[in-house]
mmCIF file of C-alpha atoms in Angstrom:
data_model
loop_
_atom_site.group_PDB
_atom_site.id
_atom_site.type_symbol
_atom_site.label_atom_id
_atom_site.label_comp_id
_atom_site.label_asym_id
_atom_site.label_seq_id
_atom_site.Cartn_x
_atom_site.Cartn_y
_atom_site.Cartn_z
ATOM 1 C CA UNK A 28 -21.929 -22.678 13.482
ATOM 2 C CA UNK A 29 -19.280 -22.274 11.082
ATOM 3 C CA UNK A 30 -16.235 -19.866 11.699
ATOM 4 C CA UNK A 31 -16.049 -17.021 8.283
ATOM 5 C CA UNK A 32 -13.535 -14.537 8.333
ATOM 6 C CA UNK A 33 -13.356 -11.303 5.997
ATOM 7 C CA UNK A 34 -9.920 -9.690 5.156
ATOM 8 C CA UNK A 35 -8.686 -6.389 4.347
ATOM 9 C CA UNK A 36 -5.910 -6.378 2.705
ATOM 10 C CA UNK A 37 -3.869 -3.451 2.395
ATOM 11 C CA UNK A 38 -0.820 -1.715 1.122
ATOM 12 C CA UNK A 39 0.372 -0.129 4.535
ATOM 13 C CA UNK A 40 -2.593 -2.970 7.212
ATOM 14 C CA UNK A 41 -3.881 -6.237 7.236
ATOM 15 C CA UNK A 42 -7.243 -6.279 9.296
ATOM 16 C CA UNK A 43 -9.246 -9.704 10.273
ATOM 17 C CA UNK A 44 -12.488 -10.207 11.219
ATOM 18 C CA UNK A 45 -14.976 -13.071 12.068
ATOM 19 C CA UNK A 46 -18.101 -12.739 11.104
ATOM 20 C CA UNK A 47 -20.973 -12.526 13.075
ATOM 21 C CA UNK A 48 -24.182 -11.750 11.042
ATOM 22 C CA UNK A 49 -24.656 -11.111 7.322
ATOM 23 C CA UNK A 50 -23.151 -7.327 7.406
ATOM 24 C CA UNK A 51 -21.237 -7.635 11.122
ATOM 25 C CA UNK A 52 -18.114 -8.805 12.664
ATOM 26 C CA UNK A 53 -16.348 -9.225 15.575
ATOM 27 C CA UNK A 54 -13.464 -7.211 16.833
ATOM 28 C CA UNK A 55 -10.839 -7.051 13.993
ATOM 29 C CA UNK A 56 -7.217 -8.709 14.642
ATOM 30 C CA UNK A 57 -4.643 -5.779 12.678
ATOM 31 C CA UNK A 58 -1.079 -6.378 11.465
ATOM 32 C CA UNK A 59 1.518 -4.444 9.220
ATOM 33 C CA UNK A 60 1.908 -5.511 5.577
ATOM 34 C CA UNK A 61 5.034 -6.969 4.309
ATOM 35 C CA UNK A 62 4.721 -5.524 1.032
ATOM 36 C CA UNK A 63 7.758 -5.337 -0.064
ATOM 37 C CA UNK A 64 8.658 -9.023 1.139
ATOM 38 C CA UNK A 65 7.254 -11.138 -1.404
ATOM 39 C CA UNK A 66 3.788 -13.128 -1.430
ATOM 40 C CA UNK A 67 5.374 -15.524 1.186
ATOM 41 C CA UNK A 68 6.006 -12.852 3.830
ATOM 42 C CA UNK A 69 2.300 -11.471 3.130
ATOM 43 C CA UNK A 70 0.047 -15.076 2.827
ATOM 44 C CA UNK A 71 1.959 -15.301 6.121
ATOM 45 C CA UNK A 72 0.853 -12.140 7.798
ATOM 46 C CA UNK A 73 -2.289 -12.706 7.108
ATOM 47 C CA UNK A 74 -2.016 -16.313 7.839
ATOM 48 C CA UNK A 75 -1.654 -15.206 11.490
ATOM 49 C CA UNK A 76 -3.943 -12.220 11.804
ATOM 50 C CA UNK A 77 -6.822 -14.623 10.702
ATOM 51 C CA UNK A 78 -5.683 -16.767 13.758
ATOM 52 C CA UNK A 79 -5.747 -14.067 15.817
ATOM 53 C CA UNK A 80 -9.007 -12.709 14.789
ATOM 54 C CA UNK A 81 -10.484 -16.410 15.101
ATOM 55 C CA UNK A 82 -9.063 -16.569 18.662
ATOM 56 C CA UNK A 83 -8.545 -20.519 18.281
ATOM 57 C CA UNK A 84 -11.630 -21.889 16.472
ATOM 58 C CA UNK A 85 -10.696 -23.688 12.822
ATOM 59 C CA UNK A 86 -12.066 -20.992 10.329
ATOM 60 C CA UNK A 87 -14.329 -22.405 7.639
ATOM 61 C CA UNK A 88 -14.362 -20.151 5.162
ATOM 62 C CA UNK A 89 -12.248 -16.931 4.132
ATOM 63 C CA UNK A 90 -12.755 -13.882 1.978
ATOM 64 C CA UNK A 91 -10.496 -11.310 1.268
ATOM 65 C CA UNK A 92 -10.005 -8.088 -0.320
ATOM 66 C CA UNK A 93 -6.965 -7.032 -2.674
ATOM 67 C CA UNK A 94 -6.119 -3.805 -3.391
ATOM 68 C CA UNK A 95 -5.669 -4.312 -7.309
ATOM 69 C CA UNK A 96 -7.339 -6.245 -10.567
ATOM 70 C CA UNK A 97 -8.297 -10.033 -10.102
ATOM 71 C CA UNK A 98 -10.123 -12.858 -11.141
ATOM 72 C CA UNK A 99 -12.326 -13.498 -8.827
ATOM 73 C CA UNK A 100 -13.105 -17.064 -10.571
ATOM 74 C CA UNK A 101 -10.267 -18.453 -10.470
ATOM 75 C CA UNK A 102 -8.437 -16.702 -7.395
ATOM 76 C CA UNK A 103 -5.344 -14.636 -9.291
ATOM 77 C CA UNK A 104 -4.193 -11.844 -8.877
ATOM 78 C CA UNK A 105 -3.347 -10.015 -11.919
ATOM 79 C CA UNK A 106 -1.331 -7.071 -10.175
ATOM 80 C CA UNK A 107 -0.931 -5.680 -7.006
ATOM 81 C CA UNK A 108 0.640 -1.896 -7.018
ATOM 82 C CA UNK A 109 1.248 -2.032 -3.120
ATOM 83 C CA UNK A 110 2.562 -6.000 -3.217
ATOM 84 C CA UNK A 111 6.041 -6.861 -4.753
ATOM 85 C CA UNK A 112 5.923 -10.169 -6.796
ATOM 86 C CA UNK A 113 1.949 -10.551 -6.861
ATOM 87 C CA UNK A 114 1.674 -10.028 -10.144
ATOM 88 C CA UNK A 115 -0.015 -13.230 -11.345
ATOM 89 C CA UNK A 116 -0.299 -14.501 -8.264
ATOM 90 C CA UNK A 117 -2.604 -16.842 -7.488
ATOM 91 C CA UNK A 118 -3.702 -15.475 -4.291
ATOM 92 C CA UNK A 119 -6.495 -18.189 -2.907
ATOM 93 C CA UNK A 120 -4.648 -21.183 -3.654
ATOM 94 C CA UNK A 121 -1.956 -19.840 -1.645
ATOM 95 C CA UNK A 122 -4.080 -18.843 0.970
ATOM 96 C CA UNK A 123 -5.762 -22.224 0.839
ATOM 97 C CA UNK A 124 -2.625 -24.018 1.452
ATOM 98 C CA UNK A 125 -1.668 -22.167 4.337
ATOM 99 C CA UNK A 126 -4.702 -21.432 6.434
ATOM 100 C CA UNK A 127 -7.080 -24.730 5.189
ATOM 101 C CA UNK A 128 -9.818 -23.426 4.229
ATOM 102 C CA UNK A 129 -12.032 -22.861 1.347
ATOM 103 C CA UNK A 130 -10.996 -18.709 -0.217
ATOM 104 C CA UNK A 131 -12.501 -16.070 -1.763
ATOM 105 C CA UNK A 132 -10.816 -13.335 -3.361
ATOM 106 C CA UNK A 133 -12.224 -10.271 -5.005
ATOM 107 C CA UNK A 134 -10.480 -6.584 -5.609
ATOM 108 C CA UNK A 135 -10.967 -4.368 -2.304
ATOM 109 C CA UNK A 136 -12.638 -1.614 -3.825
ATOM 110 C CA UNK A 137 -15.609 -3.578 -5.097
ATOM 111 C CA UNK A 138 -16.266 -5.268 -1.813
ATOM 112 C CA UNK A 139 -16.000 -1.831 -0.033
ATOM 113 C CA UNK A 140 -18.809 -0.466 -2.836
ATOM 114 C CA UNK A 141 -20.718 -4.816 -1.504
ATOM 115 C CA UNK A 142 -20.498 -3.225 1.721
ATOM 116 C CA UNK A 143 -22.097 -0.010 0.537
ATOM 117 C CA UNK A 144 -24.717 -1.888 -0.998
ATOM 118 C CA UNK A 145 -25.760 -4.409 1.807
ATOM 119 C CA UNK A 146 -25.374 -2.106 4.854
ATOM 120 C CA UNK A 147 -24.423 1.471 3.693
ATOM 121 C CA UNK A 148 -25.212 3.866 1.369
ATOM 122 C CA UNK A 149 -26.783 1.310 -1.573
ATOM 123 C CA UNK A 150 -29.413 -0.363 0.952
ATOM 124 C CA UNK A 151 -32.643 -1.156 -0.737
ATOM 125 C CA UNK A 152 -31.092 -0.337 -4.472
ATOM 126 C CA UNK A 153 -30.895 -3.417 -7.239
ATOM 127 C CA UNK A 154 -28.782 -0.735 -9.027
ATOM 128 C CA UNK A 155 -25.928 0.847 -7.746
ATOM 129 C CA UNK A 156 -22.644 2.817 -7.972
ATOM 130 C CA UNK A 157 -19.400 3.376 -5.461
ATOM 131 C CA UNK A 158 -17.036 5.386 -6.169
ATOM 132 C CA UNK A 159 -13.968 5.764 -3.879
ATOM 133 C CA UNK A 160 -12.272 8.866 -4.212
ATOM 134 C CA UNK A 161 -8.635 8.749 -2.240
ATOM 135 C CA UNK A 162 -5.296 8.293 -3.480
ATOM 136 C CA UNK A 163 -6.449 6.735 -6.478
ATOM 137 C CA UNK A 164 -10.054 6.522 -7.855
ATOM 138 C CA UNK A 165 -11.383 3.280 -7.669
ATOM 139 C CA UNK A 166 -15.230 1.766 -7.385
ATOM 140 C CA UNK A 167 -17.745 -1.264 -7.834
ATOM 141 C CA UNK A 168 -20.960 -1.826 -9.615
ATOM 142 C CA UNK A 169 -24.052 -3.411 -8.287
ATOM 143 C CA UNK A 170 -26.466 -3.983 -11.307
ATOM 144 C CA UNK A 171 -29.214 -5.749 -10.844
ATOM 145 C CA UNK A 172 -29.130 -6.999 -7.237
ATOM 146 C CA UNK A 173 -25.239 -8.374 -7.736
ATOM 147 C CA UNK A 174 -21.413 -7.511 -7.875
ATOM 148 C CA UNK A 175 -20.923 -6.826 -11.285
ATOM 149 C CA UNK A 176 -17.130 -8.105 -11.790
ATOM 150 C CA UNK A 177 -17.410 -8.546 -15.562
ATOM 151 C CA UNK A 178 -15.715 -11.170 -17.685
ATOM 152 C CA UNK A 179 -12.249 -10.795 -16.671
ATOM 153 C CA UNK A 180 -13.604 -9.708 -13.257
ATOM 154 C CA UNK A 181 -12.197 -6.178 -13.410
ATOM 155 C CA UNK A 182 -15.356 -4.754 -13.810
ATOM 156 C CA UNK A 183 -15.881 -1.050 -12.003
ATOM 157 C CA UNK A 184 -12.722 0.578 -12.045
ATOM 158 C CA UNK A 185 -14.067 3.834 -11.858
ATOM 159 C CA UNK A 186 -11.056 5.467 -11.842
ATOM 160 C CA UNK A 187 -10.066 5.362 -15.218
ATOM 161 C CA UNK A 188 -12.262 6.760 -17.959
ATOM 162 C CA UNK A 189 -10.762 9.137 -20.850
ATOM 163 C CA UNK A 190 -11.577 12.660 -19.985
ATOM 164 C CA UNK A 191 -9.342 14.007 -22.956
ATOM 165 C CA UNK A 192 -5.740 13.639 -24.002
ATOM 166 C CA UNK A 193 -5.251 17.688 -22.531
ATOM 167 C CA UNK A 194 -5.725 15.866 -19.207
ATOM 168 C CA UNK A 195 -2.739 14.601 -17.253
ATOM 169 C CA UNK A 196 -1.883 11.348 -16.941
ATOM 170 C CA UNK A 197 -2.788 8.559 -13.944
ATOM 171 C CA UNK A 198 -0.469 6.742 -11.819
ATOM 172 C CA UNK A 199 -0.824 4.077 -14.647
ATOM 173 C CA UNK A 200 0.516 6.169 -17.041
ATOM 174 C CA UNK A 201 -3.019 6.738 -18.810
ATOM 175 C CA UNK A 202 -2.833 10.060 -20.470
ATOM 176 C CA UNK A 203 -6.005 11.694 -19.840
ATOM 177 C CA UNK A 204 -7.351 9.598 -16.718
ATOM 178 C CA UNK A 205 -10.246 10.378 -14.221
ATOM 179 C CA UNK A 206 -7.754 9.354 -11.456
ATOM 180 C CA UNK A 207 -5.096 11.488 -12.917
ATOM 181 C CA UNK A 208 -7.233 14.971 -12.250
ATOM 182 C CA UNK A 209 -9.943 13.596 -9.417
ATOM 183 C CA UNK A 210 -8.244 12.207 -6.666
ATOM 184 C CA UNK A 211 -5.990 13.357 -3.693
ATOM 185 C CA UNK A 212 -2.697 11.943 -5.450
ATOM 186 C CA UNK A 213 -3.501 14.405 -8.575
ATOM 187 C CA UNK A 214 -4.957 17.626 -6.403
ATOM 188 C CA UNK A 215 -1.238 16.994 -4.456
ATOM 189 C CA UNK A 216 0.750 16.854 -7.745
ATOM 190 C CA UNK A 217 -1.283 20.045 -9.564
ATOM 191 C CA UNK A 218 -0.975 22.026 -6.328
ATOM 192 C CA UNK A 219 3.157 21.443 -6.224
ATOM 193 C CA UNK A 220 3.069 22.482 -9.746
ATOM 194 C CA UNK A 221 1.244 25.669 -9.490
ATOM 195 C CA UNK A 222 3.624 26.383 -6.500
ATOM 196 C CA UNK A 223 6.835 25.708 -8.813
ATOM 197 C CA UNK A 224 4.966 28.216 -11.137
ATOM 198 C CA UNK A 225 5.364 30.828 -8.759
ATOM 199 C CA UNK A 226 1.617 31.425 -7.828
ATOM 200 C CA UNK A 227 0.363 32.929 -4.981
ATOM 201 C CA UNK A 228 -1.106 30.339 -2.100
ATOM 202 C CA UNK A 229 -0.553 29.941 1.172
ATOM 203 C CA UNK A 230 0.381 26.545 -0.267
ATOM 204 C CA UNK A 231 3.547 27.549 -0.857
ATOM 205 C CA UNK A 232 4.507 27.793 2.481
ATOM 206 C CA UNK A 233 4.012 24.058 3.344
ATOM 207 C CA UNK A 234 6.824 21.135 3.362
ATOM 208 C CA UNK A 235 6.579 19.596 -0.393
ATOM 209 C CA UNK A 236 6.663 16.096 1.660
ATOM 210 C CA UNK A 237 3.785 17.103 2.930
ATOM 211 C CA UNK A 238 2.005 18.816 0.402
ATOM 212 C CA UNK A 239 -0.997 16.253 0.172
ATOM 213 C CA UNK A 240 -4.547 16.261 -0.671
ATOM 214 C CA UNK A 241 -5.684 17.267 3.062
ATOM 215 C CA UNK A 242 -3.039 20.955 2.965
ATOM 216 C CA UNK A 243 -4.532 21.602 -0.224
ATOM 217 C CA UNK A 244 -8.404 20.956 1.094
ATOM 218 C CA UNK A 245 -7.790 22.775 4.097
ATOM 219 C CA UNK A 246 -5.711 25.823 2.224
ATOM 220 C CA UNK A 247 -9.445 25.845 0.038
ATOM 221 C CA UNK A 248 -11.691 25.906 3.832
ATOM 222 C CA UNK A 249 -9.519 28.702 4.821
ATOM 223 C CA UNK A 250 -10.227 30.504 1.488
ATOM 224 C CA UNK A 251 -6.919 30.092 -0.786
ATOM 225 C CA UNK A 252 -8.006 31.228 -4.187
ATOM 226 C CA UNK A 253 -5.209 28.471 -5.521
ATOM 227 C CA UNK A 254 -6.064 25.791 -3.496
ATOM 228 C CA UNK A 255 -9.742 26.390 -4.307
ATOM 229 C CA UNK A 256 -9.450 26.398 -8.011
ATOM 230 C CA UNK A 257 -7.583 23.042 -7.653
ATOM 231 C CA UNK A 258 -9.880 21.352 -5.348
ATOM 232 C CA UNK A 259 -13.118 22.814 -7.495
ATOM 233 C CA UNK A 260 -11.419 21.595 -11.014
ATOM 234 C CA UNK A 261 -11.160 17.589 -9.529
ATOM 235 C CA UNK A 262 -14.867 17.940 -8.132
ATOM 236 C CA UNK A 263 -15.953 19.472 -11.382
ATOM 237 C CA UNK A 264 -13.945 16.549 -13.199
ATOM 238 C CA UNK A 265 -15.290 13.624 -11.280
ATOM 239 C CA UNK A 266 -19.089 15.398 -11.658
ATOM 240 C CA UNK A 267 -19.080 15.061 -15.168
ATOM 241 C CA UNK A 268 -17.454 11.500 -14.595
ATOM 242 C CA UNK A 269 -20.683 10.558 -12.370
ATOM 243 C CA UNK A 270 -22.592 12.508 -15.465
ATOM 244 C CA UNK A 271 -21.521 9.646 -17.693
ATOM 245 C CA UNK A 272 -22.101 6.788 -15.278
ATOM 246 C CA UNK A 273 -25.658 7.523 -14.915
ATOM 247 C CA UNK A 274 -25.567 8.047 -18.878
ATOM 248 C CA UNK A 275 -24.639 4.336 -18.930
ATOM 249 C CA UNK A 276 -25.875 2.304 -16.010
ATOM 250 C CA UNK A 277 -28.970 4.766 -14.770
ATOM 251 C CA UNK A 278 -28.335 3.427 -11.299
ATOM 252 C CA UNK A 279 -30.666 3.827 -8.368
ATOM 253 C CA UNK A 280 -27.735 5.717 -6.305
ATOM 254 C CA UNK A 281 -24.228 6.115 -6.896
ATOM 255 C CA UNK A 282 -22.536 6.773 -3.405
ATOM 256 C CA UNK A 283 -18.683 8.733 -3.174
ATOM 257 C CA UNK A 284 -16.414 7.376 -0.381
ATOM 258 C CA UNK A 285 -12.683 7.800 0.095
ATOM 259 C CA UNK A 286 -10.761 10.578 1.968
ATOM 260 C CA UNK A 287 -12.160 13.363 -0.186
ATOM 261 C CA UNK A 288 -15.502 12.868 0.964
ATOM 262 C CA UNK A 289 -14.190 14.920 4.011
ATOM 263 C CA UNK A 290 -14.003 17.970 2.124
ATOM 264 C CA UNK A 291 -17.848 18.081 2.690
ATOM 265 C CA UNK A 292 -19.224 20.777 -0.110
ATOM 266 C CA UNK A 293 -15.955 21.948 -1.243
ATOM 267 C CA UNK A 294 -16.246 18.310 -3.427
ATOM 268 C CA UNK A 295 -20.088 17.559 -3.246
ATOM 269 C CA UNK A 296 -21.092 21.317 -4.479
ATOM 270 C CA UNK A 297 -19.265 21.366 -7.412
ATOM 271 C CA UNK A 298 -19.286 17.795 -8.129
ATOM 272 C CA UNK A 299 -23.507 17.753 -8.380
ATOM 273 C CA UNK A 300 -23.332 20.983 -10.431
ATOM 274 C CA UNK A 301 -21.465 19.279 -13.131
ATOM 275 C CA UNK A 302 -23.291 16.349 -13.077
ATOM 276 C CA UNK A 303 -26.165 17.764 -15.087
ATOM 277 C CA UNK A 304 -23.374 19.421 -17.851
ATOM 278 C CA UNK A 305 -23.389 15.755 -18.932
ATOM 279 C CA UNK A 306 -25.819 13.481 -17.570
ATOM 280 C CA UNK A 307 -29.547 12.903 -19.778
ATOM 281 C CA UNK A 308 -32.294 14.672 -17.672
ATOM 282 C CA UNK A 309 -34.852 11.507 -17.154
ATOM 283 C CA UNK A 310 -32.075 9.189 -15.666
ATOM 284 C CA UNK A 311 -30.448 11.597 -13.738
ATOM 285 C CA UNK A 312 -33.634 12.567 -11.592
ATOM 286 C CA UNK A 313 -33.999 8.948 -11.044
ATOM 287 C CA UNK A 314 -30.238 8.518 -9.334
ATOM 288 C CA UNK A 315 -29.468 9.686 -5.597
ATOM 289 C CA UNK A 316 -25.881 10.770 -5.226
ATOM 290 C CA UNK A 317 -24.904 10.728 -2.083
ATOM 291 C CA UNK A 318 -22.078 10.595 0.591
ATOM 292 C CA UNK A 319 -20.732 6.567 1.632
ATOM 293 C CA UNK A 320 -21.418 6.091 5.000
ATOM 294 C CA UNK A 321 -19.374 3.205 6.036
ATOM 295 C CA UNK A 322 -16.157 4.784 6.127
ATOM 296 C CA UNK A 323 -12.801 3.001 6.503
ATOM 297 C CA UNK A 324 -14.728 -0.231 7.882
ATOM 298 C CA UNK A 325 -15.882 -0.580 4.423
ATOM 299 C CA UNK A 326 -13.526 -2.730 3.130
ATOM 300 C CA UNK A 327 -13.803 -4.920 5.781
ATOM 301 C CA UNK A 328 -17.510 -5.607 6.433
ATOM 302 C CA UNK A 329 -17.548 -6.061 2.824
ATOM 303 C CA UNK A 330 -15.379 -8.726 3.175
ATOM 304 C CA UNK A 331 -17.430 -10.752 6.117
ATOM 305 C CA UNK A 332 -20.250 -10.263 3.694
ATOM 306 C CA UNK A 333 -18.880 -11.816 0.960
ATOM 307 C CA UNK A 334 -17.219 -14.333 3.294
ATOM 308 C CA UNK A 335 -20.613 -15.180 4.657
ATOM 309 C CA UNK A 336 -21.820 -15.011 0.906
ATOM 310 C CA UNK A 337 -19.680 -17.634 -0.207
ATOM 311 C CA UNK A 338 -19.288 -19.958 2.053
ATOM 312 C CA UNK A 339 -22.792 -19.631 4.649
#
């Protein structure tokens, strides 16, 4: 039986794992990413995770996820926020060259939103929607029955849709930007600023360095009038966002993962109420939204998936 190995490739971890069934895999091999070293010092890293994940049998096949746009066609990687020097890149013929074997690449969000589909959230959908909501905003698209990547194969960034130009801006500089009022980085950033303001929060009392999108969730549990308005403004924000989606696809589901999905109904209360303020009546009775339930192994069974996809 051939040896397929899924990869999840991140800015801070690399994780490896061999797959063992359609949506399983073994125990995962982890190392730290060399980001800042150069695409040597990474194909490397990962190089020898996948040995140690494989544990000595020649792998067969490998598929990997990249935390930024590609083209999944042709194996490059357009840019890679977390990776210095990977813009351009062409990711699977490095990582052909150095492990022998034949690659896959595709952007880590939409194999996290495969993984949804196969053996989370999306089961038993042909049409679906993940949306990760975390640092950034990110997602993947499932229409009819496959990973929709799109001609350039940057299909489903979620993220960034035009909300308005009153908006702030992402970390991409996009005035306006889903991901620059809906995820953790941007609660973080409009919490500092109402504390610089001179408003009343507990939130004022916390470390700036660590003044993140957890302190200002649980400053909202314990009932800071601040913290809540900031919290309920990005679940209002992305609510509308999902509003539009089903406008446009009329999926079957469209599941939310990422950190912020641990704020329970502080973010899914607010979030469904705006959903109606802009989504068409017919197709949004027709669309579950629901929690992911995969978690942070979602990136990597969707990458033994598509490994076993590929290559089985």
């Amino acid at each position: 039986m051939s040896t397929l190995v899924g990869v999840d490739l991140g800015g801070t971890n690399i994780r490896a794992a061999v797959a063992t069934g359609a949506r399983t895999h073994a125990q995962p091999a982890h190392a730290p990413t060399p980001g800042r070293d150069g695409p040597d010092a990474v194909i490397e890293a990962i190089a020898i995770c996948v040995a140690d994940a494989a544990a000595g049998r020649h792998v067969d096949g490998l598929a990997i996820g990249i935390p930024g746009p590609v083209d999944p066609k042709r194996g490059i990687v357009y840019a890679a926020p977390y990776l210095a020097g990977w813009d351009n890149f062409d990711a699977a013929s490095a990582l052909r060259a150095r492990i022998g074997c034949d690659v896959a690449i595709h952007n880590d969000a939409n194999l996290a939103g495969y993984a949804e589909w196969i053996a989370g959230a999306g089961r038993g959908t042909s049409d679906f929607v993940f949306i990760t909501a975390s640092t950034g905003v990110g997602g993947a698209l499932i229409l009819n029955g496959e990973l929709y990547a799109g001609h350039s194969g940057t299909a489903g960034e979620c993220g960034h849709q035009p909300l308005g130009t009153e908006y702030p801006a992402c970390g991409e500089g996009h005035v306006g930007c889903l991901e620059g009022t809906a995820s953790g980085t941007a609660i973080a950033r409009a919490a500092r600023l109402a504390v610089e303001r001179g408003e009343r929060t507990s939130l004022s009392g916390v470390a700036t360095e660590q003044l993140d999108g957890r302190a200002v969730q649980d400053a909202a549990h314990a009932g800071d009038e601040v913290a809540l308005r900031i919290f309920t403004h990005a679940a209002r924000t992305l609510g509308r966002a999902v509003g539009g989606f089903i406008n446009l696809l009329s999926p079957e589901a469209i599941a939310i993962g990422g950190g912020l999905i641990n704020a329970g109904e502080l973010l899914f209360g607010p979030l469904r109420d705006a959903v109606s303020e802009m989504a068409f009546t017919a197709p949004a009775e027709h669309c579950r939204i629901v929690e992911a339930e995969l978690g942070t192994d979602a990136g990597l069974v969707g990458a033994v998936a598509w490994a076993v996809k590929s290559f089985r």
